[in-house]
């Protein structure tokens, strides 16, 4: 038979008898309708970003059968989500909610516990419930992507409102926000910009947070706090609830915008540059998440395979990188800064003049004239994203290797030369040790920055996957020893990273576990996500 029609044996979650499990699935299928439950018994196919699988991590760093769903269900409403949760409690079956599952580099659609039943919320719950052109807010379901929200606002002719999109615009607004993803307009901190959640708890009750708790309110999306403890936080990067609706604030069209790009010659310029960036960013002269990228990633962003430039083993040597960059705007320089100024021309010019005089304090700094750049130059992708226009060009660098997949190391630090240098050195040393190309990109939030290091590997090459994972694990430990922690991570690294947040003999994890056990006594919801294991799983060797 052709590969796509052959069957795999369905995966059964550990601790449940196969027949009982299949029986329980049949029961759920009956409840939801046959078309809304799929058993994962076909060969796993990876697809690509826009046609990604919901059964597993298409960019897996483990064996592809390790983090897979047993089945996928498609609820059509909050009530059906509650039904699924009730079913999971009755049979003690692990469930794992995803919005769209395009969380590439962090686990994609995969569940943390093999054989979990994935709840693909986005397929049927994909409505934009409200766009309010006066309050500049919206209310969305899990299946609304940044593209869909952008297009709906355009279609209504609401020229006065912008959305904020992450690097890749195909993901879910809810999925990205609850995982605390970021974008590149001044509204880039998605979690800070959300307002109000509807959540199905692991026992099946529904709550609305903030003003949503007050019947008849008209402020759910305009005042995020409501009254009493602010509970939203526990539903981000956790496994405490399933978000079925979320409010989001929208940015006013600033009345003009202008991308700019500077390059800086030497690796050592990093430290003085950070000292220049910090006050500019904190005082909002640099108005959006500022990106400082190493030339290595700029080359890969053109989408050509590594073998175009180099066929040797180990990281591409710096001389080869610079030769490859000679035809790009980065040229013989090492760092590229991508930023945007917002507002009408006379307002932009004041800010841009300040930036220019500060950046030029780095000897040899070069300002790139955008009018010299061809339309498919990476600069224009950054330009779109910083203007809230969804894009997917960023993904081009996965072409660096055959069967390219990626996973990130993302430590947080203050915006300081000493911190940037320490993280840069640590990453570079480990990449050299494991023979991996090093792609550091600093993303400056406001008072902090994330160093994002994407490792691209061939997902069909077990040896390179092992090297990538070992490199990541070492970087996480090295960073923790210096006092740095990651802001977000892949399923595979969650236990390790949660373990680095160990102050007070692991006080925060004990607190998280207490909440988990109170909200989810049967331990059915996304066990292990973000390192939080329910009582039923603890001390049984689930961590990795
Ligand atoms: P995206 O499609 O935006 O990349 P995902 O749907 O992959 O986002 O979501 C990323 C992760 O966040 C998921 O793996 C899941 O653990 C969590 N998540 C996503 N949506 C929800 C939700 N509606 N409720 C609870 N957790 C969610």
mmCIF file of N, CA and C in Angstrom, residues 57 59-62 67 103-108 110 112 406-408 472 488-495 497 544:
data_model
loop_
_atom_site.group_PDB
_atom_site.id
_atom_site.type_symbol
_atom_site.label_atom_id
_atom_site.label_comp_id
_atom_site.label_asym_id
_atom_site.label_seq_id
_atom_site.Cartn_x
_atom_site.Cartn_y
_atom_site.Cartn_z
ATOM 1 N N UNK A 57 5.354 16.500 16.741
ATOM 2 C CA UNK A 57 6.221 17.649 16.482
ATOM 3 C C UNK A 57 6.923 17.434 15.152
ATOM 4 N N UNK A 59 9.097 19.014 13.869
ATOM 5 C CA UNK A 59 10.517 19.381 13.938
ATOM 6 C C UNK A 59 11.179 18.690 15.121
ATOM 7 N N UNK A 60 10.840 17.447 15.303
ATOM 8 C CA UNK A 60 11.256 16.802 16.552
ATOM 9 C C UNK A 60 12.763 16.629 16.659
ATOM 10 N N UNK A 61 13.234 16.810 17.877
ATOM 11 C CA UNK A 61 14.650 16.620 18.158
ATOM 12 C C UNK A 61 14.875 15.239 18.781
ATOM 13 N N UNK A 62 13.777 14.570 19.128
ATOM 14 C CA UNK A 62 13.836 13.196 19.632
ATOM 15 C C UNK A 62 13.489 12.264 18.465
ATOM 16 N N UNK A 67 7.068 11.938 21.063
ATOM 17 C CA UNK A 67 6.050 12.868 21.537
ATOM 18 C C UNK A 67 4.908 12.878 20.527
ATOM 19 N N UNK A 103 3.490 25.976 16.997
ATOM 20 C CA UNK A 103 4.474 26.439 17.964
ATOM 21 C C UNK A 103 5.843 25.849 17.615
ATOM 22 N N UNK A 104 6.251 26.051 16.374
ATOM 23 C CA UNK A 104 7.457 25.371 15.891
ATOM 24 C C UNK A 104 8.700 25.834 16.642
ATOM 25 N N UNK A 105 9.556 24.878 16.928
ATOM 26 C CA UNK A 105 10.748 25.189 17.705
ATOM 27 C C UNK A 105 10.520 25.016 19.196
ATOM 28 N N UNK A 106 9.264 24.934 19.589
ATOM 29 C CA UNK A 106 8.927 24.741 20.998
ATOM 30 C C UNK A 106 8.117 23.464 21.220
ATOM 31 N N UNK A 107 7.947 22.687 20.172
ATOM 32 C CA UNK A 107 7.215 21.429 20.317
ATOM 33 C C UNK A 107 6.110 21.251 19.289
ATOM 34 N N UNK A 108 5.840 22.313 18.508
ATOM 35 C CA UNK A 108 4.796 22.203 17.493
ATOM 36 C C UNK A 108 3.483 21.805 18.133
ATOM 37 N N UNK A 110 2.877 18.839 19.362
ATOM 38 C CA UNK A 110 3.057 17.609 20.149
ATOM 39 C C UNK A 110 2.656 17.768 21.609
ATOM 40 N N UNK A 112 3.229 16.636 25.657
ATOM 41 C CA UNK A 112 4.412 16.285 26.440
ATOM 42 C C UNK A 112 4.394 14.795 26.811
ATOM 43 N N UNK A 406 14.184 23.331 13.715
ATOM 44 C CA UNK A 406 14.890 24.248 14.609
ATOM 45 C C UNK A 406 14.350 24.167 16.021
ATOM 46 N N UNK A 407 15.210 24.535 16.937
ATOM 47 C CA UNK A 407 14.834 24.587 18.340
ATOM 48 C C UNK A 407 15.664 25.703 18.948
ATOM 49 N N UNK A 408 15.085 26.411 19.935
ATOM 50 C CA UNK A 408 15.743 27.637 20.393
ATOM 51 C C UNK A 408 16.239 27.563 21.830
ATOM 52 N N UNK A 472 22.090 22.325 23.580
ATOM 53 C CA UNK A 472 21.052 23.087 24.284
ATOM 54 C C UNK A 472 21.109 22.830 25.784
ATOM 55 N N UNK A 488 11.112 30.810 27.757
ATOM 56 C CA UNK A 488 10.144 29.944 27.066
ATOM 57 C C UNK A 488 10.956 28.785 26.519
ATOM 58 N N UNK A 489 10.344 27.633 26.346
ATOM 59 C CA UNK A 489 11.162 26.558 25.819
ATOM 60 C C UNK A 489 10.382 25.451 25.141
ATOM 61 N N UNK A 490 11.149 24.550 24.539
ATOM 62 C CA UNK A 490 10.613 23.359 23.889
ATOM 63 C C UNK A 490 10.189 22.342 24.951
ATOM 64 N N UNK A 491 9.207 21.525 24.605
ATOM 65 C CA UNK A 491 8.717 20.460 25.499
ATOM 66 C C UNK A 491 9.856 19.646 26.126
ATOM 67 N N UNK A 492 10.870 19.350 25.305
ATOM 68 C CA UNK A 492 11.945 18.459 25.731
ATOM 69 C C UNK A 492 12.803 19.073 26.842
ATOM 70 N N UNK A 493 12.846 20.410 26.892
ATOM 71 C CA UNK A 493 13.723 21.067 27.871
ATOM 72 C C UNK A 493 12.962 21.600 29.089
ATOM 73 N N UNK A 494 11.656 21.385 29.118
ATOM 74 C CA UNK A 494 10.850 22.023 30.171
ATOM 75 C C UNK A 494 11.243 21.591 31.583
ATOM 76 N N UNK A 495 11.512 20.306 31.768
ATOM 77 C CA UNK A 495 11.879 19.850 33.114
ATOM 78 C C UNK A 495 13.196 20.480 33.555
ATOM 79 N N UNK A 497 14.619 23.215 32.509
ATOM 80 C CA UNK A 497 14.551 24.660 32.735
ATOM 81 C C UNK A 497 13.743 24.981 33.987
ATOM 82 N N UNK A 544 12.405 14.587 31.797
ATOM 83 C CA UNK A 544 13.515 14.296 30.887
ATOM 84 C C UNK A 544 14.376 15.540 30.701
#
